[in-house]
Short mmCIF file of C-alpha atoms and ligand atoms in Angstrom, two decimals:
data_model
loop_
_atom_site.label_atom_id
_atom_site.label_comp_id
_atom_site.label_asym_id
_atom_site.label_seq_id
_atom_site.Cartn_x
_atom_site.Cartn_y
_atom_site.Cartn_z
CA LYS A 1 72.25 -8.03 -22.64
CA ASN A 2 68.79 -6.56 -23.13
CA ARG A 3 66.63 -8.47 -25.58
CA VAL A 4 65.29 -6.52 -28.55
CA ALA A 5 61.61 -6.70 -29.37
CA LEU A 6 59.79 -5.47 -32.46
CA VAL A 7 56.14 -4.52 -31.84
CA THR A 8 54.03 -3.91 -34.96
CA GLY A 9 51.13 -1.51 -34.65
CA ALA A 10 52.69 0.18 -31.64
CA SER A 11 51.00 3.59 -32.23
CA VAL A 12 47.75 2.93 -30.31
CA GLY A 13 45.70 0.20 -28.64
CA ILE A 14 47.16 -3.19 -27.79
CA GLY A 15 50.50 -2.55 -29.50
CA ALA A 16 51.14 0.68 -27.56
CA ALA A 17 50.32 -1.11 -24.26
CA VAL A 18 52.57 -4.07 -25.20
CA ALA A 19 55.46 -1.73 -26.15
CA ARG A 20 55.17 0.13 -22.89
CA ALA A 21 55.10 -3.08 -20.83
CA LEU A 22 58.13 -4.54 -22.64
CA VAL A 23 60.06 -1.31 -21.95
CA GLN A 24 59.13 -1.63 -18.26
CA HIS A 25 60.30 -5.24 -18.32
CA GLY A 26 63.79 -4.34 -19.54
CA LEU A 27 63.58 -5.03 -23.27
CA LYS A 28 64.79 -2.65 -25.96
CA VAL A 29 61.78 -2.04 -28.16
CA VAL A 30 61.30 -0.96 -31.76
CA GLY A 31 57.70 0.07 -32.30
CA CYS A 32 56.37 0.51 -35.81
CA ALA A 33 53.18 1.87 -37.40
CA ARG A 34 52.26 4.48 -39.96
CA SER A 35 51.38 7.13 -37.33
CA VAL A 36 54.94 7.35 -36.09
CA ASP A 37 54.12 10.63 -34.22
CA LYS A 38 52.02 8.63 -31.73
CA ILE A 39 54.89 6.25 -31.07
CA GLU A 40 57.20 9.24 -30.62
CA LYS A 41 54.78 10.47 -27.87
CA LEU A 42 54.91 7.04 -26.30
CA ALA A 43 58.71 7.10 -26.41
CA ALA A 44 58.71 10.50 -24.71
CA GLU A 45 56.45 9.07 -22.05
CA CYS A 46 58.78 6.14 -21.54
CA GLU A 47 61.65 8.56 -21.30
CA SER A 48 59.92 10.61 -18.59
CA ALA A 49 59.26 7.36 -16.72
CA GLY A 50 63.03 6.65 -16.57
CA TYR A 51 63.59 4.64 -19.76
CA PRO A 52 65.44 7.05 -22.14
CA GLY A 53 66.08 5.76 -25.66
CA VAL A 54 64.60 2.39 -24.97
CA LEU A 55 61.58 2.65 -27.29
CA ILE A 56 62.62 3.45 -30.86
CA PRO A 57 59.77 4.63 -33.12
CA TYR A 58 59.88 3.45 -36.76
CA LYS A 59 57.51 4.58 -39.51
CA CYS A 60 56.41 1.56 -41.53
CA ASP A 61 53.35 0.77 -43.68
CA LEU A 62 53.13 -2.96 -43.21
CA SER A 63 51.13 -3.41 -46.41
CA VAL A 64 54.33 -2.56 -48.36
CA GLU A 65 56.95 -5.34 -48.26
CA GLU A 66 59.88 -3.03 -49.12
CA GLU A 67 59.07 -0.90 -46.06
CA ILE A 68 59.11 -4.00 -43.83
CA LEU A 69 62.44 -5.16 -45.24
CA SER A 70 63.95 -1.62 -44.77
CA MET A 71 62.76 -1.68 -41.22
CA PHE A 72 64.52 -5.00 -40.52
CA SER A 73 67.76 -3.59 -42.11
CA ALA A 74 67.42 -0.53 -39.90
CA ILE A 75 66.96 -2.73 -36.78
CA LYS A 76 70.08 -4.73 -37.79
CA THR A 77 72.14 -1.54 -38.00
CA LEU A 78 70.73 -0.25 -34.72
CA HIS A 79 70.56 -3.34 -32.52
CA GLN A 80 72.03 -6.23 -34.58
CA GLY A 81 68.63 -7.80 -34.94
CA VAL A 82 65.45 -8.85 -33.07
CA ASP A 83 64.98 -11.48 -30.32
CA VAL A 84 61.25 -11.08 -29.95
CA CYS A 85 58.74 -10.22 -32.65
CA ILE A 86 55.16 -9.22 -31.70
CA ASN A 87 52.97 -9.32 -34.71
CA ASN A 88 50.20 -7.14 -33.39
CA ALA A 89 49.11 -4.79 -36.20
CA GLY A 90 45.80 -5.77 -37.69
CA LEU A 91 42.53 -4.34 -38.89
CA ALA A 92 38.97 -5.20 -39.80
CA ARG A 93 37.08 -3.64 -42.68
CA PRO A 94 33.28 -4.01 -42.89
CA GLU A 95 33.17 -6.10 -46.09
CA PRO A 96 30.75 -9.05 -46.01
CA LEU A 97 31.26 -11.95 -48.37
CA LEU A 98 28.08 -11.33 -50.37
CA SER A 99 28.66 -7.62 -50.97
CA GLY A 100 32.13 -6.67 -49.80
CA LYS A 101 34.75 -4.76 -51.83
CA THR A 102 37.78 -6.71 -52.98
CA GLU A 103 40.03 -3.81 -51.96
CA GLY A 104 38.89 -4.03 -48.32
CA TRP A 105 39.56 -7.78 -48.40
CA ARG A 106 42.99 -7.17 -49.88
CA THR A 107 43.94 -4.66 -47.18
CA MET A 108 43.07 -7.23 -44.49
CA ILE A 109 45.13 -9.91 -46.28
CA ASP A 110 48.09 -7.56 -46.65
CA VAL A 111 48.29 -6.54 -42.99
CA ASN A 112 46.71 -9.46 -41.11
CA ILE A 113 48.31 -12.28 -43.09
CA LEU A 114 51.14 -11.15 -45.40
CA ALA A 115 52.82 -8.66 -43.06
CA VAL A 116 52.64 -11.27 -40.24
CA SER A 117 54.29 -13.82 -42.52
CA ILE A 118 57.03 -11.40 -43.80
CA CYS A 119 57.84 -10.14 -40.27
CA THR A 120 57.96 -13.74 -39.05
CA ARG A 121 60.36 -14.79 -41.79
CA GLU A 122 62.58 -11.75 -41.32
CA ALA A 123 62.61 -12.09 -37.52
CA TYR A 124 63.53 -15.75 -37.78
CA GLN A 125 66.34 -15.00 -40.26
CA SER A 126 67.61 -12.25 -37.91
CA MET A 127 67.65 -14.71 -34.98
CA LYS A 128 69.24 -17.44 -37.06
CA GLU A 129 72.19 -15.36 -38.30
CA ARG A 130 73.00 -14.36 -34.72
CA ASN A 131 72.52 -17.89 -33.30
CA ILE A 132 69.65 -16.71 -31.10
CA ASP A 133 68.03 -19.91 -29.83
CA ASP A 134 65.61 -18.41 -27.28
CA GLY A 135 63.73 -16.04 -29.60
CA HIS A 136 59.95 -15.69 -29.53
CA ILE A 137 57.35 -14.83 -32.11
CA ILE A 138 53.99 -13.82 -30.73
CA ASN A 139 50.99 -13.26 -32.96
CA ILE A 140 48.08 -11.19 -31.72
CA ASN A 141 45.25 -13.29 -33.14
CA SER A 142 41.57 -13.10 -32.22
CA MET A 143 38.75 -15.30 -30.92
CA GLY A 144 37.58 -14.81 -34.53
CA GLY A 145 40.57 -16.92 -35.52
CA HIS A 146 39.06 -19.91 -33.74
CA ARG A 147 35.32 -19.56 -34.53
CA VAL A 148 33.42 -17.55 -37.11
CA ILE A 149 32.10 -14.38 -35.50
CA PRO A 150 28.29 -14.30 -36.03
CA GLU A 151 28.36 -10.88 -37.68
CA SER A 152 28.61 -10.62 -41.48
CA VAL A 153 30.78 -7.44 -41.50
CA VAL A 154 33.66 -9.39 -39.89
CA HIS A 155 33.48 -12.78 -41.63
CA PHE A 156 36.38 -11.95 -43.88
CA TYR A 157 38.37 -10.53 -40.92
CA SER A 158 37.69 -13.75 -39.09
CA ALA A 159 39.03 -15.70 -42.08
CA THR A 160 42.30 -13.72 -41.96
CA LYS A 161 42.61 -14.61 -38.29
CA TYR A 162 41.98 -18.33 -39.01
CA ALA A 163 45.04 -17.92 -41.24
CA VAL A 164 46.99 -16.58 -38.25
CA THR A 165 46.00 -19.69 -36.27
CA ALA A 166 47.26 -21.93 -39.12
CA LEU A 167 50.43 -19.87 -39.64
CA THR A 168 51.34 -19.98 -35.89
CA GLU A 169 50.91 -23.72 -35.71
CA GLY A 170 52.81 -24.19 -39.01
CA LEU A 171 55.57 -21.95 -37.66
CA ARG A 172 55.80 -24.03 -34.49
CA GLN A 173 56.36 -27.11 -36.67
CA GLU A 174 58.91 -25.42 -38.93
CA LEU A 175 60.89 -24.22 -35.91
CA ARG A 176 61.02 -27.79 -34.61
CA GLU A 177 62.23 -29.05 -38.03
CA ALA A 178 64.91 -26.29 -37.92
CA LYS A 179 66.05 -27.72 -34.55
CA THR A 180 65.84 -24.37 -32.78
CA HIS A 181 64.24 -23.55 -29.48
CA ILE A 182 62.63 -20.34 -30.78
CA ARG A 183 59.00 -20.32 -29.66
CA ALA A 184 55.77 -19.34 -31.36
CA THR A 185 52.57 -18.24 -29.56
CA CYS A 186 49.16 -16.81 -30.35
CA ILE A 187 47.21 -14.58 -28.05
CA SER A 188 43.56 -14.53 -29.09
CA PRO A 189 41.34 -11.93 -27.50
CA GLY A 190 37.63 -11.27 -27.59
CA LEU A 191 36.55 -7.64 -27.32
CA VAL A 192 39.34 -5.29 -26.30
CA GLU A 193 38.52 -1.66 -25.75
CA THR A 194 40.68 0.18 -28.27
CA GLY A 195 40.01 2.24 -31.40
CA PHE A 196 39.61 -1.01 -33.41
CA ALA A 197 35.76 -0.98 -33.61
CA PHE A 198 35.80 2.73 -34.45
CA LYS A 199 37.89 2.00 -37.55
CA LEU A 200 35.68 -0.98 -38.45
CA HIS A 201 32.51 1.13 -38.15
CA ASP A 202 34.05 4.40 -39.28
CA ASN A 203 30.74 5.55 -40.76
CA ASP A 204 28.86 4.69 -37.58
CA PRO A 205 30.77 5.69 -34.40
CA GLU A 206 27.67 5.13 -32.25
CA ARG A 207 27.65 1.49 -33.25
CA ALA A 208 31.37 1.23 -32.37
CA ALA A 209 30.80 2.88 -29.00
CA ALA A 210 27.84 0.58 -28.35
CA THR A 211 30.07 -2.46 -28.96
CA TYR A 212 32.38 -1.37 -26.15
CA GLU A 213 29.60 -0.21 -23.86
CA SER A 214 27.64 -3.48 -24.08
CA ILE A 215 29.96 -5.34 -21.63
CA ARG A 216 33.07 -4.78 -19.57
CA CYS A 217 35.68 -5.30 -22.26
CA LEU A 218 39.24 -6.44 -21.97
CA LYS A 219 41.76 -3.59 -21.74
CA ALA A 220 44.90 -3.24 -23.84
CA GLU A 221 46.86 -3.68 -20.59
CA ASP A 222 45.27 -7.14 -20.10
CA MET A 223 46.78 -8.10 -23.45
CA ALA A 224 50.16 -6.63 -22.44
CA ASN A 225 50.10 -8.75 -19.28
CA ALA A 226 49.48 -11.85 -21.39
CA VAL A 227 52.49 -11.03 -23.53
CA ILE A 228 54.69 -10.63 -20.46
CA TYR A 229 53.37 -13.94 -19.12
CA VAL A 230 54.13 -15.72 -22.42
CA LEU A 231 57.67 -14.29 -22.50
CA SER A 232 58.40 -15.21 -18.90
CA ALA A 233 57.58 -18.90 -19.26
CA PRO A 234 60.70 -21.07 -18.79
CA PRO A 235 62.50 -22.14 -21.96
CA HIS A 236 60.94 -25.64 -22.03
CA VAL A 237 57.40 -24.25 -21.93
CA GLN A 238 55.83 -23.11 -25.15
CA ILE A 239 52.42 -21.51 -24.74
CA GLY A 240 50.55 -22.31 -27.92
CA ASP A 241 47.54 -20.06 -27.60
CA ILE A 242 45.92 -17.97 -24.94
CA GLN A 243 42.25 -17.40 -25.53
CA MET A 244 41.06 -14.45 -23.52
CA ARG A 245 37.53 -13.12 -23.41
CA PRO A 246 35.71 -10.55 -21.28
CA THR A 247 33.88 -12.42 -18.57
CA GLU A 248 30.55 -11.05 -19.88
CA GLN A 249 31.12 -11.82 -23.59
CA MET A 250 28.52 -14.13 -25.03
CA SER A 251 29.92 -15.28 -28.41
O1 NJP B 301 43.55 -2.09 -32.87
P1 NJP B 301 43.86 -0.54 -33.16
P2 NJP B 301 43.90 -3.02 -31.63
N1 NJP B 301 50.93 -0.57 -41.39
O2 NJP B 301 43.05 -0.24 -34.36
C1 NJP B 301 48.40 -0.64 -36.95
C2 NJP B 301 43.55 -7.77 -32.70
N2 NJP B 301 42.25 -7.83 -32.05
O3 NJP B 301 45.04 -2.51 -30.84
O4 NJP B 301 49.51 2.53 -38.92
C3 NJP B 301 51.38 -0.39 -40.10
O5 NJP B 301 43.71 0.27 -31.93
C4 NJP B 301 47.87 0.69 -36.50
O6 NJP B 301 48.84 1.71 -36.70
P3 NJP B 301 48.68 2.95 -37.76
C5 NJP B 301 43.51 -7.01 -34.03
O7 NJP B 301 43.08 -7.81 -35.06
C6 NJP B 301 41.68 -6.72 -31.53
O8 NJP B 301 42.66 -3.41 -30.93
O9 NJP B 301 49.30 4.09 -37.01
N3 NJP B 301 50.54 -0.47 -39.02
C7 NJP B 301 47.64 0.46 -34.97
O10 NJP B 301 48.86 0.73 -34.31
C8 NJP B 301 44.95 -6.64 -34.20
O11 NJP B 301 45.69 -7.66 -34.80
C9 NJP B 301 40.43 -6.84 -30.90
O12 NJP B 301 47.24 3.12 -38.08
C10 NJP B 301 49.25 -0.70 -39.25
C11 NJP B 301 47.31 -0.99 -34.93
O13 NJP B 301 47.68 -1.59 -36.19
C12 NJP B 301 45.43 -6.42 -32.73
O14 NJP B 301 44.41 -7.04 -31.89
C13 NJP B 301 39.78 -8.04 -30.87
C14 NJP B 301 48.73 -0.87 -40.52
C15 NJP B 301 45.79 -1.22 -34.70
O15 NJP B 301 45.41 -0.55 -33.53
C16 NJP B 301 45.61 -5.02 -32.33
O16 NJP B 301 44.35 -4.34 -32.44
C17 NJP B 301 40.39 -9.14 -31.42
C18 NJP B 301 49.61 -0.76 -41.62
N4 NJP B 301 49.21 -0.88 -42.89
C19 NJP B 301 41.63 -9.02 -32.02
N5 NJP B 301 47.40 -1.09 -40.42
C20 NJP B 301 39.70 -5.72 -30.32
N6 NJP B 301 40.28 -4.53 -30.17
O17 NJP B 301 38.54 -5.84 -29.92
C21 NJP B 301 47.12 -1.08 -39.10
O18 NJP B 301 39.75 -10.32 -31.37
N7 NJP B 301 48.20 -0.83 -38.40
#
């Protein structure tokens, strides 16, 4: 039976590359984001490549818990449940600690921490009720989840990613207590060339472009390869965290 993977933030960037790679590796994929039209285009691309109906687009605003819960109900109806949950959606807002807006901080907490936690709980419950013992929860973290990025605009973002580090390790422990073999993994990149920096510096696209031009960045496909590697490890191997930086990245 094909395993079913949920990929959050599958409309663009890393999530789109991960969804495409999972389809190519024989998983059934549900990809969610707010811009569902972009996932529909990706699904059409997969269809043309010989994978019809394998990627199912789902419109979901992950900052709204009810939308997440409805999505898991829909997945249950469609595919019985999920075997793999890739918590990829995330964002940074340019809100320093000394002058940032609370609303920007809240948005980062909602998507980067709360949605990851809600999806993790719902994915686990879905695996548990179907006696899935080889499930996998993968969190796309950040190097900023392991050390504070020396740039004030992203200190709060970095804090939300520290939370992802703690949540993944806590999850690993809870899974052991629950006596399941479901695995938990973080993948923590440095700079990846996506639209991420353009959203962060939405009032200064030149600065965003300069970020990506300064060095040879990671590509979304490098992240997708890491996800495939993590999923292909034998059942007794649990990869805790992959830290992946561009060769030329300084910090
Ligand atoms: O970012 P981007 P990446 N509800 O902006 C979705 C981490 N990371 O692929 O709703 C639902 O191209 C959004 O979908 P949409 C980063 O922290 C990156 O680079 O349509 N979805 C889109 O699909 C994040 O965790 C870098 O706008 C929501 C996706 O999230 C992950 O990598 C470095 C949503 C974002 O696509 C993917 O980022 C690093 C919501 N409310 C960590 N809000 C890097 N790129 O340099 C957002 O260390 N999304």
